[in-house]
Each structure stands twice: as C-alpha cells, then as structure tokens.
Amino acid sequence: MHVEGNILIHAPQSDVFDFAENVELLTQCIEGCRNVHELGDGKYAALLEAQIAFLRMAFKVTVELSRVERPNTIEAHIAGTPVNLVGKIDARAGLTLEPAGPAETRVTYALDVSLAGKLGGMGESVFRAKAKEYGDRFAVHLRDAVESKLLEKAP
C-alpha cells in the first residue's frame, strides 16, 4: 500500500531539514506516537496508536533511519507488531525536501506499508484511507511546528 502527499512550508529548506532530522521534534508531529526512545545506531522504539474504523489499535514498532541526505532526504524503515492482535507491519517512510522559493520548502512524504496476519485481512482500503488521513495531518502538524519554531527564533 502506497500513500503520499506534500505540503508547502514557509521556511528555508535547511531549517525544515534541521527540524525533521530531530527525532524528538519530528515524532511530536505524528499523531498517536508515544514512548519514543533511542536504541542506538539510528534505531528507535515507539508505540503508535491509531483509530482504524471501529478499532483502537496500538503497534510496538522499531524505526531505523536508513537514509539521511542533507538537506533533501530522510528515509526510515519501520517494523512492528500490533498489541493484542496477530499480525505484522512493515513500512518504508520518507520525506523529500525541495526549495520552493527563497524561504519556502516543498515537503513530500511517502509511505509504503505492508500488513500481514489479521491486519492484512482487515481490508487494505480501510488502512489506505486512514494512512492518507494520518499522513495529511502529519504534514500539517509538521508545517505548523516548523513555522512556529521559526517565529520563536525571530527577533
């Protein structure tokens, strides 16, 4: 399942990259992301909680930064299991940053997800719609957080 979108952020590309590269700041933009802690060597553990259709789900995941190319690209591999449900989630997530003006950056997010076990049987269309919704909200949270952080720095 592939989901992607983009958003324009009124900030220089270097500032957006600095924000996105900071795992603590970036994960605050992901709804339902909790208990993030570093495992070392670019790996992190987290709990992701989401409302999918009528189910409230939680996933224990590990996230490994697989590609960081300043100031354009951040990619990660995400793997995990749902809490209280048989299955597995495996995903690749990425952010691509491109200058869109002197102080503007176009951020494209992409997420490729595969689901196994009972998760896979629940219906890809339901997961796709929810993933797109969460992705779009992530992009808005990212934009708002970066732009407000820049306002805090302004003299």
Coordinates of C-alpha atoms in Angstrom, one line a residue:
M1 CA 0.0 0.0 0.0
H2 CA 1.5 3.3 -1.0
V3 CA 0.4 6.7 0.3
E4 CA 2.0 10.1 -0.4
G5 CA 1.3 13.8 -0.2
N6 CA 3.0 17.1 0.0
I7 CA 2.8 20.5 1.7
L8 CA 4.4 23.9 1.3
I9 CA 6.3 25.1 4.4
H10 CA 7.2 28.8 4.7
A11 CA 10.7 28.2 5.9
P12 CA 14.1 27.7 4.3
Q13 CA 15.0 24.1 3.4
S14 CA 17.9 23.9 5.9
D15 CA 15.5 24.9 8.8
V16 CA 12.9 22.3 7.7
F17 CA 15.6 19.6 7.4
D18 CA 17.1 20.5 10.9
F19 CA 13.6 20.1 12.4
A20 CA 12.8 16.9 10.6
E21 CA 16.2 15.4 11.5
N22 CA 15.4 15.9 15.2
V23 CA 13.6 12.7 16.1
E24 CA 12.1 14.2 19.3
L25 CA 10.6 17.2 17.3
L26 CA 9.5 15.1 14.3
T27 CA 7.7 12.5 16.3
Q28 CA 5.6 15.2 18.0
C29 CA 4.1 15.8 14.6
I30 CA 2.9 12.1 14.3
E31 CA -0.5 11.7 15.9
G32 CA -0.5 8.7 18.3
C33 CA 3.3 8.3 18.5
R34 CA 4.2 7.7 22.1
N35 CA 7.1 6.4 24.3
V36 CA 9.8 7.1 21.7
H37 CA 13.3 6.1 22.9
E38 CA 16.6 5.7 21.2
L39 CA 18.0 2.2 20.9
G40 CA 21.3 3.4 19.4
D41 CA 22.8 3.4 15.9
G42 CA 19.9 5.3 14.3
K43 CA 17.3 3.0 15.7
Y44 CA 14.3 3.9 17.9
A45 CA 11.4 2.1 19.6
A46 CA 8.0 3.6 19.8
L47 CA 4.3 2.9 20.4
L48 CA 2.0 4.0 17.6
E49 CA -1.7 4.3 18.5
A50 CA -4.5 4.8 15.9
Q51 CA -8.2 4.6 15.5
I52 CA -8.9 2.5 12.4
A53 CA -12.6 2.1 11.6
F54 CA -14.2 0.9 14.8
L55 CA -10.9 -0.4 16.3
R56 CA -8.4 1.4 18.5
M57 CA -5.1 -0.2 17.7
A58 CA -1.6 0.1 19.1
F59 CA 1.6 -1.1 17.5
K60 CA 5.0 -1.6 19.1
V61 CA 7.5 -0.6 16.4
T62 CA 11.2 -0.1 15.8
V63 CA 12.3 2.6 13.4
E64 CA 15.6 2.6 11.7
L65 CA 16.9 5.6 9.8
S66 CA 18.0 4.1 6.5
R67 CA 19.0 7.2 4.5
V68 CA 19.7 10.8 5.6
E69 CA 21.0 13.1 2.9
R70 CA 21.2 16.7 4.0
P71 CA 19.2 18.8 3.0
N72 CA 17.0 16.7 0.8
T73 CA 16.0 13.3 2.1
I74 CA 15.2 11.4 5.3
E75 CA 14.1 7.8 5.0
A76 CA 13.3 5.2 7.6
H77 CA 12.3 1.5 7.8
I78 CA 9.5 0.7 10.3
A79 CA 8.7 -2.8 11.6
G80 CA 6.4 -3.9 14.3
T81 CA 3.6 -5.9 15.7
P82 CA 0.1 -4.8 16.9
V83 CA -0.7 -5.1 20.6
N84 CA -3.3 -7.8 21.3
L85 CA -3.7 -8.8 17.6
V86 CA -1.8 -11.3 15.5
G87 CA 0.0 -9.6 12.6
K88 CA 2.9 -7.6 11.5
I89 CA 3.5 -4.2 9.9
D90 CA 6.5 -3.4 7.7
A91 CA 6.9 0.1 6.2
R92 CA 9.2 2.4 4.5
A93 CA 8.7 6.1 5.1
G94 CA 10.4 9.1 3.6
L95 CA 10.5 12.9 3.5
T96 CA 11.8 14.7 0.4
L97 CA 12.5 18.4 0.7
E98 CA 12.8 20.8 -2.2
P99 CA 13.3 24.5 -2.3
A100 CA 10.1 26.3 -3.5
G101 CA 11.3 29.8 -3.1
P102 CA 13.8 31.9 -1.1
A103 CA 12.2 30.9 2.2
E104 CA 9.9 28.1 1.2
T105 CA 10.2 24.4 1.1
R106 CA 8.0 21.8 -0.6
V107 CA 7.9 18.6 1.6
T108 CA 6.7 15.4 0.0
Y109 CA 6.0 12.5 2.4
A110 CA 5.7 8.9 1.1
L111 CA 4.8 5.7 3.0
D112 CA 4.9 2.2 1.7
V113 CA 3.2 -0.2 4.1
S114 CA 2.6 -4.0 4.0
L115 CA 0.4 -5.7 6.5
A116 CA 0.4 -9.4 7.4
G117 CA -1.7 -11.7 9.5
K118 CA -5.1 -10.5 10.7
L119 CA -4.1 -6.9 9.9
G120 CA -3.8 -7.8 6.3
G121 CA -7.2 -9.4 6.3
M122 CA -9.0 -6.3 7.7
G123 CA -9.1 -4.6 4.4
E124 CA -6.4 -2.6 2.7
S125 CA -8.9 0.1 1.6
V126 CA -9.7 1.0 5.2
F127 CA -6.0 1.2 6.1
R128 CA -5.2 3.2 3.0
A129 CA -7.8 5.8 3.8
K130 CA -6.6 6.1 7.4
A131 CA -3.0 6.2 6.4
K132 CA -3.7 9.0 3.9
E133 CA -5.6 10.9 6.6
Y134 CA -2.8 10.5 9.2
G135 CA -0.2 11.4 6.6
D136 CA -2.0 14.6 5.6
R137 CA -2.4 15.6 9.3
F138 CA 1.3 14.8 9.9
A139 CA 2.2 17.2 7.1
V140 CA 0.0 20.0 8.6
H141 CA 1.5 19.4 12.1
L142 CA 5.0 19.5 10.6
R143 CA 4.3 22.7 8.7
D144 CA 2.8 24.4 11.8
A145 CA 5.6 23.2 14.1
V146 CA 8.4 24.4 11.8
E147 CA 6.8 27.7 11.1
S148 CA 6.0 28.4 14.8
K149 CA 9.6 27.4 15.7
L150 CA 10.9 29.9 13.2
L151 CA 8.6 32.6 14.7
E152 CA 10.0 31.8 18.2
K153 CA 13.6 32.4 16.8
A154 CA 12.6 35.7 15.0
P155 CA 14.0 38.9 16.7

